Short mmCIF file of C-alpha atoms in Angstrom, two decimals:
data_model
loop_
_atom_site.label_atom_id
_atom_site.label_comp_id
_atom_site.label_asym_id
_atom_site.label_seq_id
_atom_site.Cartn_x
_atom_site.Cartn_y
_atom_site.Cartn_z
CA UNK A 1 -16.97 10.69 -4.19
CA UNK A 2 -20.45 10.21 -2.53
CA UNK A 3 -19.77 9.85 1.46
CA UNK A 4 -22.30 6.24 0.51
CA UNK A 5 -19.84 4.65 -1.95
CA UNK A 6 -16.97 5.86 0.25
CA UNK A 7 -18.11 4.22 3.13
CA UNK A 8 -19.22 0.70 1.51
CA UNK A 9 -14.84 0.94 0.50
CA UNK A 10 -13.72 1.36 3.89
CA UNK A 11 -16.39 -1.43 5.30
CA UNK A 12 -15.54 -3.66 2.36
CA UNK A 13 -11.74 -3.49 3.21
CA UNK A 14 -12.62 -4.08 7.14
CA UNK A 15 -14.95 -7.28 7.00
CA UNK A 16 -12.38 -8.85 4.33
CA UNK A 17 -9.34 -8.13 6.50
CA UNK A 18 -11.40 -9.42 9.52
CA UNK A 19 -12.33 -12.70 8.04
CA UNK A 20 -8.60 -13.01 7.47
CA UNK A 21 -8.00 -12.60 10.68
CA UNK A 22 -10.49 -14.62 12.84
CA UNK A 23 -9.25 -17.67 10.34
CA UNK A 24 -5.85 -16.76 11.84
CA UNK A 25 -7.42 -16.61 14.86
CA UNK A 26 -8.48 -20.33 14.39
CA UNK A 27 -5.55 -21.50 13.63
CA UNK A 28 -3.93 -19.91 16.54
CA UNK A 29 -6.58 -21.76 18.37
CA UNK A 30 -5.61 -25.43 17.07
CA UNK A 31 -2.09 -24.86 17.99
CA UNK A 32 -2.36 -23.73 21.56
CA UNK A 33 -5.44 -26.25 22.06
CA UNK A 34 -2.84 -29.26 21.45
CA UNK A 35 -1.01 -27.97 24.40
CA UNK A 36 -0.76 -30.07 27.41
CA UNK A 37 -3.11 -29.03 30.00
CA UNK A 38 -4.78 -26.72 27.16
CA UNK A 39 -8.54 -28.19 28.48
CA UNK A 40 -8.27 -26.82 32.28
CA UNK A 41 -7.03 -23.48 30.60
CA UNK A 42 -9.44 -23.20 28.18
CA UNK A 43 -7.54 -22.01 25.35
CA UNK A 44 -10.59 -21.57 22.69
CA UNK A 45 -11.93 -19.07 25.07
CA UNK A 46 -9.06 -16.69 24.50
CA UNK A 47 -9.76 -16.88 20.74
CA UNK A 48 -13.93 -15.15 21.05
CA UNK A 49 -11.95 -13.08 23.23
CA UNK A 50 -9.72 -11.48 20.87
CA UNK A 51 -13.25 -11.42 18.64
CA UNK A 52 -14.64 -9.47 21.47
CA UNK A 53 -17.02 -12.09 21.62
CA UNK A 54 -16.18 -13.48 24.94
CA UNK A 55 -19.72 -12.05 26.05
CA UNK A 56 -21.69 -14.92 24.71
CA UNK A 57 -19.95 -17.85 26.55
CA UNK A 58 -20.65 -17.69 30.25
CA UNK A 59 -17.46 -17.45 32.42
CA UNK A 60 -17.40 -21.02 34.23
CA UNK A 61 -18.59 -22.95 31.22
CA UNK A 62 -16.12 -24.77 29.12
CA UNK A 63 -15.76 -23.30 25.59
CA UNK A 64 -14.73 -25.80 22.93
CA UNK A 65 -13.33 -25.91 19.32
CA UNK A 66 -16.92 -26.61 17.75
CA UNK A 67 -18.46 -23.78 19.98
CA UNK A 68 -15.78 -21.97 18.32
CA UNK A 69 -15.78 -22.91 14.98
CA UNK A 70 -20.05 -22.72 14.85
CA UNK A 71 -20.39 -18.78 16.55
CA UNK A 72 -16.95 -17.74 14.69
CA UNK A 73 -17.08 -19.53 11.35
CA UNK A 74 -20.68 -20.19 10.81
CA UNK A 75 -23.06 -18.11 12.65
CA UNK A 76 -24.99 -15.11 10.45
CA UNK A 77 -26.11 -14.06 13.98
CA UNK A 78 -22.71 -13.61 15.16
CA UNK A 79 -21.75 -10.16 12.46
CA UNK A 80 -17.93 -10.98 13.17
CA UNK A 81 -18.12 -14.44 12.11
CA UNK A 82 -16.44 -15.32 8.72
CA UNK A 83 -19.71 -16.31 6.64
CA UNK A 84 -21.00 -12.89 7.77
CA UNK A 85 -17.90 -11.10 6.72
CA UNK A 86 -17.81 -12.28 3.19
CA UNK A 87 -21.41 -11.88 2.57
CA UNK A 88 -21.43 -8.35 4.21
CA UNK A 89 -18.40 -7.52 2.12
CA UNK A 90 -19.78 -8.62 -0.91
CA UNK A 91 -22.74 -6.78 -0.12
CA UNK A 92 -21.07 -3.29 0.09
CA UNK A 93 -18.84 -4.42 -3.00
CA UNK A 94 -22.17 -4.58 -4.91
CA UNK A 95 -22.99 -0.93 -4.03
CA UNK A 96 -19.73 0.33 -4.98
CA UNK A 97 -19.26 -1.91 -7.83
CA UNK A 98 -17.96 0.74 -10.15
CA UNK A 99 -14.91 1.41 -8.22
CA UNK A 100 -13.68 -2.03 -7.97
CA UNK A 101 -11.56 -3.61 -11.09
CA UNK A 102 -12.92 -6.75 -12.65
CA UNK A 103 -10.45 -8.80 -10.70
CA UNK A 104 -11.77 -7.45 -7.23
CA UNK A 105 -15.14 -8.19 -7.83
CA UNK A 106 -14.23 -12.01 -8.69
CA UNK A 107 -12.02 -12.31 -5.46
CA UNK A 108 -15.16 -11.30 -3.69
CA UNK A 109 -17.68 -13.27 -5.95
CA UNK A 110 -16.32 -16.40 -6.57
CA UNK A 111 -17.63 -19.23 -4.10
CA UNK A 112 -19.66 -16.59 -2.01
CA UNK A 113 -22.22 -18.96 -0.92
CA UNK A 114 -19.12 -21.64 -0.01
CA UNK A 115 -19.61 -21.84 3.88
CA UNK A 116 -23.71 -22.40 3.40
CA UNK A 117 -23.57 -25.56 2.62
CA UNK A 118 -21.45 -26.47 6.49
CA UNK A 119 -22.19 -27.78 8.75
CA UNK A 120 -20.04 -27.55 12.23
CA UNK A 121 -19.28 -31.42 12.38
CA UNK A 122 -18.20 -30.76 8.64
CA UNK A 123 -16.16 -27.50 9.02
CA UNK A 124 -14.49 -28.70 12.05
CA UNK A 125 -13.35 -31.67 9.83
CA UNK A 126 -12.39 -29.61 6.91
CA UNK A 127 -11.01 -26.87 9.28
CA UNK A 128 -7.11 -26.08 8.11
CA UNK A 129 -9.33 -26.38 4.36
CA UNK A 130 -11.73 -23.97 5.33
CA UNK A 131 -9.47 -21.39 6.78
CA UNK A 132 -6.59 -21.74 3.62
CA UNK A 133 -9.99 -20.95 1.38
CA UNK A 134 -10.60 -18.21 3.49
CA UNK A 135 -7.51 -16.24 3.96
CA UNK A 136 -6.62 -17.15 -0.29
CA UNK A 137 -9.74 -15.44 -1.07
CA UNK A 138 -8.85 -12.09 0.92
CA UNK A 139 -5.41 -12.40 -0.08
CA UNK A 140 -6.42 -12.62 -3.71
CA UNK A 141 -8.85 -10.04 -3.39
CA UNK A 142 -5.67 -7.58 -1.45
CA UNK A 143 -3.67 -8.62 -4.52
CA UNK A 144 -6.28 -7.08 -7.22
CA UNK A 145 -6.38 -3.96 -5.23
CA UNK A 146 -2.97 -3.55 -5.45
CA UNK A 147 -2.23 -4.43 -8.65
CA UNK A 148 -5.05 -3.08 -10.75
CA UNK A 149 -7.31 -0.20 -8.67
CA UNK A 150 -6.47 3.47 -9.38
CA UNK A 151 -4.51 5.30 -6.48
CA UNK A 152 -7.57 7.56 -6.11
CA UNK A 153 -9.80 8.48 -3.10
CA UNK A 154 -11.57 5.07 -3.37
CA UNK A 155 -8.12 2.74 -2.94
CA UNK A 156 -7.38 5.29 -0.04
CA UNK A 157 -10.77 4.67 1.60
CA UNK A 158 -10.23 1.00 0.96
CA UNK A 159 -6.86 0.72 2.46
CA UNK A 160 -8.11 2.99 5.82
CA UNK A 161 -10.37 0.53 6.77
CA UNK A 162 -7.99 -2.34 6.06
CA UNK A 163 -5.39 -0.96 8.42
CA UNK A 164 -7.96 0.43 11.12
CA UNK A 165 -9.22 -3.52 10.82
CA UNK A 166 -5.53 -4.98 11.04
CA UNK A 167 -4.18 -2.65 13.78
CA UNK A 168 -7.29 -3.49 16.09
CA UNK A 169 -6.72 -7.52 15.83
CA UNK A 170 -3.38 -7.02 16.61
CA UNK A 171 -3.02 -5.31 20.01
CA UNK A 172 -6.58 -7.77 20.62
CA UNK A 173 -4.08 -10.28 20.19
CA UNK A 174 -2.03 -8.79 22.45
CA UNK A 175 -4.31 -8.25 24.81
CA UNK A 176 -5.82 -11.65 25.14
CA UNK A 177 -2.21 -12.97 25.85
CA UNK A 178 -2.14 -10.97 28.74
CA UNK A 179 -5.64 -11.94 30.39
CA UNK A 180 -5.55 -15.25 29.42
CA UNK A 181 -2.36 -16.65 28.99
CA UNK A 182 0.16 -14.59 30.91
CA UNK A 183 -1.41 -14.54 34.57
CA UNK A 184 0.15 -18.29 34.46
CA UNK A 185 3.30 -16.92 36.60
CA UNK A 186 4.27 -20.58 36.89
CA UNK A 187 5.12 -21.09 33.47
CA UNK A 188 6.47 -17.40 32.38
CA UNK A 189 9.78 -18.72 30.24
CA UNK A 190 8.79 -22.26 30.15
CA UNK A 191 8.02 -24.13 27.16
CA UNK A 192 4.41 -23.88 27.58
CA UNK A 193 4.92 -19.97 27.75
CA UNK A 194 7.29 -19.77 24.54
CA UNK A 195 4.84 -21.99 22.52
CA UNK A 196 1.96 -19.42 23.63
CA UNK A 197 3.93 -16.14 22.25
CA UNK A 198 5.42 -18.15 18.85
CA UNK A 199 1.38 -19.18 18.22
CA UNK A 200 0.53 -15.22 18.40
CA UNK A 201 3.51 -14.88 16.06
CA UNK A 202 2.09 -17.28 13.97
CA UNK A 203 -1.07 -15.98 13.97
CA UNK A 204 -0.14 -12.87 12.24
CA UNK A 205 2.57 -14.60 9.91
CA UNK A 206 5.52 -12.46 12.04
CA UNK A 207 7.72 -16.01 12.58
CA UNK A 208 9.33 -15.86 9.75
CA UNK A 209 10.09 -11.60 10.00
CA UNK A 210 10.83 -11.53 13.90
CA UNK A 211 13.71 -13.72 13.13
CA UNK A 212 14.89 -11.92 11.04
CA UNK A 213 14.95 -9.35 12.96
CA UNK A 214 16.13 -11.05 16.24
CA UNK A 215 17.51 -14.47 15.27
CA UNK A 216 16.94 -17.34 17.43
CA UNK A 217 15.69 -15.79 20.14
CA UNK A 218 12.01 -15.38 21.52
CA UNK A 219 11.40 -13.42 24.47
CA UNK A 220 7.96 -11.81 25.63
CA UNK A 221 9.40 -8.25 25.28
CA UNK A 222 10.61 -9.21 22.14
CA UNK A 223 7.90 -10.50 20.64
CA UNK A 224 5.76 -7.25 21.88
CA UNK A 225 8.59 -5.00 20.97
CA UNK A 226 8.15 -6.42 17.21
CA UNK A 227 4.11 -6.56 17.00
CA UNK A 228 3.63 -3.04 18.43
CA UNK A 229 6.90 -0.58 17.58
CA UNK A 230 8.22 -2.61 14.40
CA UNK A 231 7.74 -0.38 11.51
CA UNK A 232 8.55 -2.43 8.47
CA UNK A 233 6.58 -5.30 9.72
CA UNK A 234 3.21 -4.65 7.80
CA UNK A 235 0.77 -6.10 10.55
CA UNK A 236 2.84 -4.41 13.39
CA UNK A 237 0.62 -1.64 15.16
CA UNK A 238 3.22 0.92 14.04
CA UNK A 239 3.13 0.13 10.86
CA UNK A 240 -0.08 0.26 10.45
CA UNK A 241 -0.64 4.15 12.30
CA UNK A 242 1.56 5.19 9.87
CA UNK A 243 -0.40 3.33 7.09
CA UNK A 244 -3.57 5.39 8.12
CA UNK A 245 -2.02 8.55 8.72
CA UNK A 246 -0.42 8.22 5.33
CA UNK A 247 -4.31 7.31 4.04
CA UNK A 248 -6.09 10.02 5.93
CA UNK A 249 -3.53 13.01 5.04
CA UNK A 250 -4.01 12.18 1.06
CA UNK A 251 -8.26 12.06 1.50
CA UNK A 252 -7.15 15.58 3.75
CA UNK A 253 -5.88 16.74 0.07
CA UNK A 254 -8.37 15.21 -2.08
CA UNK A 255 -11.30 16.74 -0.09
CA UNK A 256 -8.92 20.03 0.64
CA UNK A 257 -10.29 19.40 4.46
CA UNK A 258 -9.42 17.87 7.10
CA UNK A 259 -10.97 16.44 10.44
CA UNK A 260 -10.75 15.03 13.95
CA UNK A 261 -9.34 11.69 12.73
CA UNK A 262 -6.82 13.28 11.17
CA UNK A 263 -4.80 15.14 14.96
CA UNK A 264 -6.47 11.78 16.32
CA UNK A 265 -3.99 9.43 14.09
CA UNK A 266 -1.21 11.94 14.49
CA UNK A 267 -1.10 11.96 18.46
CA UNK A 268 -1.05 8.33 17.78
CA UNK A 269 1.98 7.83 15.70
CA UNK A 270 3.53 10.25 17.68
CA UNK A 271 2.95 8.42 21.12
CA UNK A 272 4.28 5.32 19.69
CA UNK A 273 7.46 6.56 18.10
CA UNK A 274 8.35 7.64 21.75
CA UNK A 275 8.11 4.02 23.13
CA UNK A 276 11.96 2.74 23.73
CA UNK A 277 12.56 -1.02 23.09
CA UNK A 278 11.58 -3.13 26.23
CA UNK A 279 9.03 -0.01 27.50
CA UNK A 280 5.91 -1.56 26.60
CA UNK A 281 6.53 -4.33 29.71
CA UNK A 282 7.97 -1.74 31.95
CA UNK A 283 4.74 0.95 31.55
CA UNK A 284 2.52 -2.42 31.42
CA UNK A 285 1.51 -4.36 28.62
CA UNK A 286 -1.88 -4.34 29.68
CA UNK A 287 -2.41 -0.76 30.09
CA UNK A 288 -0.24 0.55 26.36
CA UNK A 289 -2.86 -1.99 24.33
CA UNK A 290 -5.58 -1.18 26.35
CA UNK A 291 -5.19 2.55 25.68
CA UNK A 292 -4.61 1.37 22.03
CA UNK A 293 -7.83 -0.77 21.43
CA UNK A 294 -9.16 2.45 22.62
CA UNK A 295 -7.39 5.29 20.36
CA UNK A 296 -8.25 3.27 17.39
CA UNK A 297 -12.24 2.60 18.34
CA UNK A 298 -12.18 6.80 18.57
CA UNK A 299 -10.63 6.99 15.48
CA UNK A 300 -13.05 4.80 13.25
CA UNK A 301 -15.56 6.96 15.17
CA UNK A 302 -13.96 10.16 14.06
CA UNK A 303 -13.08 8.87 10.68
CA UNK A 304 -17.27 8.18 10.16
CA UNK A 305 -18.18 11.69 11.07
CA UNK A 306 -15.22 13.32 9.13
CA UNK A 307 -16.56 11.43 6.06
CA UNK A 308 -20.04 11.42 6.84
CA UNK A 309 -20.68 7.35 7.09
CA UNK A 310 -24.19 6.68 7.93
#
């Protein structure tokens, strides 16, 4: 497979599964933002900051929901905003058009052009709308992928990117609960503080899952126990290292070579399956997601030279 076509898979993949998530990330948003007290925290500032967007709104100025909704749903400035995902992914589906099935390019194609014709006083009115559009059109398009693209080199390429993209919101998720929300010693256990960790839950459709798992009860540790070591739970961070190093050892065999990313994703499994239940707060959230957000930036690096993106 050209290293061009190859790369316009694992890109596709990535801007789909990230407009999925910054519409989760909305949502998440609305729920915390209806919290008492939610304006002198300033909740909608810890969603750009799980975007990694925090950069563009000054610290000491309020950010609000249509500030939100305008640089993270509408902007084509903004290249992690939703409208820029979906075009961009289109885009790359166009240049590897030949190794998507018919259904794939329709989940792609159909309504491209939808969030033109918004404005923000519109979208923030048509917001829980918007966002069910949004995450039904990558969800569709996941479903063709699975159920009609040949398990060659291309779906591999396609589901790299997907889990690289899905591990990295995650532990950002993660992360922004610890800057933003848990410093708030006074509330630790409360309410406020169990409403804050079920929302991040919610945001990655884990509620239903983590009870499963642990009934009725919702603890911090818990909660970051199941989002970070769980490995059946398919938007855990576990569970996705595995999915990549699964992913990168078959393109290992269909190129008969292997690279960086490949002892990269290794050491990374590998750290993780050495993590006891309850660890993560005793070593320090902060520091495990931290190193995390880090391991996986190296790897898309190393994956892009291995494969020769660019």
């Amino acid at each position: 497979m050209l290293s061009r076509t190859a790369e316009n898979l694992f890109w596709m993949a990535r801007y789909m599964e990230r407009a999925e998530a910054t519409a989760r990330l909305l949502t998440m948003g609305q729920r915390m933002a209806i919290l008492p007290g939610a304006h002198h925290r300033d909740e909608w500032r810890s969603v750009v900051r799980a975007t990694g967007c925090d950069h563009m709104f000054p610290e000491g100025k309020q950010v609000t929901e249509s500030d939100v909704v305008s640089y993270l749903m509408l902007d084509l400035d903004n290249a992690s905003s939703i409208r820029s995902c979906l075009l961009k992914a289109r885009s790359n589906a166009k240049s590897a058009r030949t190794m998507l099935t018919q259904d794939m390019w329709e989940a792609l194609n159909e309504g491209w052009r939808k969030l033109d014709s918004y404005d923000v006083a519109e979208a923030r009115q048509q917001l829980p709308a918007l966002i069910d559009w949004v995450k039904t059109r990558v969800m569709t398009f996941r479903g063709a992928a699975d159920s009609g693209q040949l398990r060659n080199e291309g779906h591999d390429f396609l589901r790299t990117g997907a889990a690289l993209e899905r591990a990295q919101m995650t532990l950002r998720l993660l992360d922004v609960k610890y800057y933003v929300l848990l410093p708030e010693t006074e509330v630790i256990g409360g309410n406020r503080d169990h409403y804050q960790w079920t929302s991040v839950l919610y945001a990655l459709s884990g509620a239903r899952a983590y009870h499963h798992v642990y009934g009725g009860t919702y603890t911090p540790w818990q909660i970051t126990d199941f989002l970070i070591l769980n490995t059946l739970f398919p938007r855990s961070v576990a569970f996705c290292y595995r999915q990549l190093a699964y992913r990168l050892n078959r393109l290992a065999g269909w190129h008969d070579a292997r690279g960086a990313c490949h002892d990269t994703i290794e050491e990374m499994v590998l750290a993780l399956e050495e993590l006891d239940s309850g660890e993560i707060f005793r070593r320090g959230l902060h520091e495990t997601v931290q190193n995390g957000i880090r391991m996986t930036n190296r790897l898309g690096v190393e994956i892009a030279q291995t494969y020769h993106f660019g």
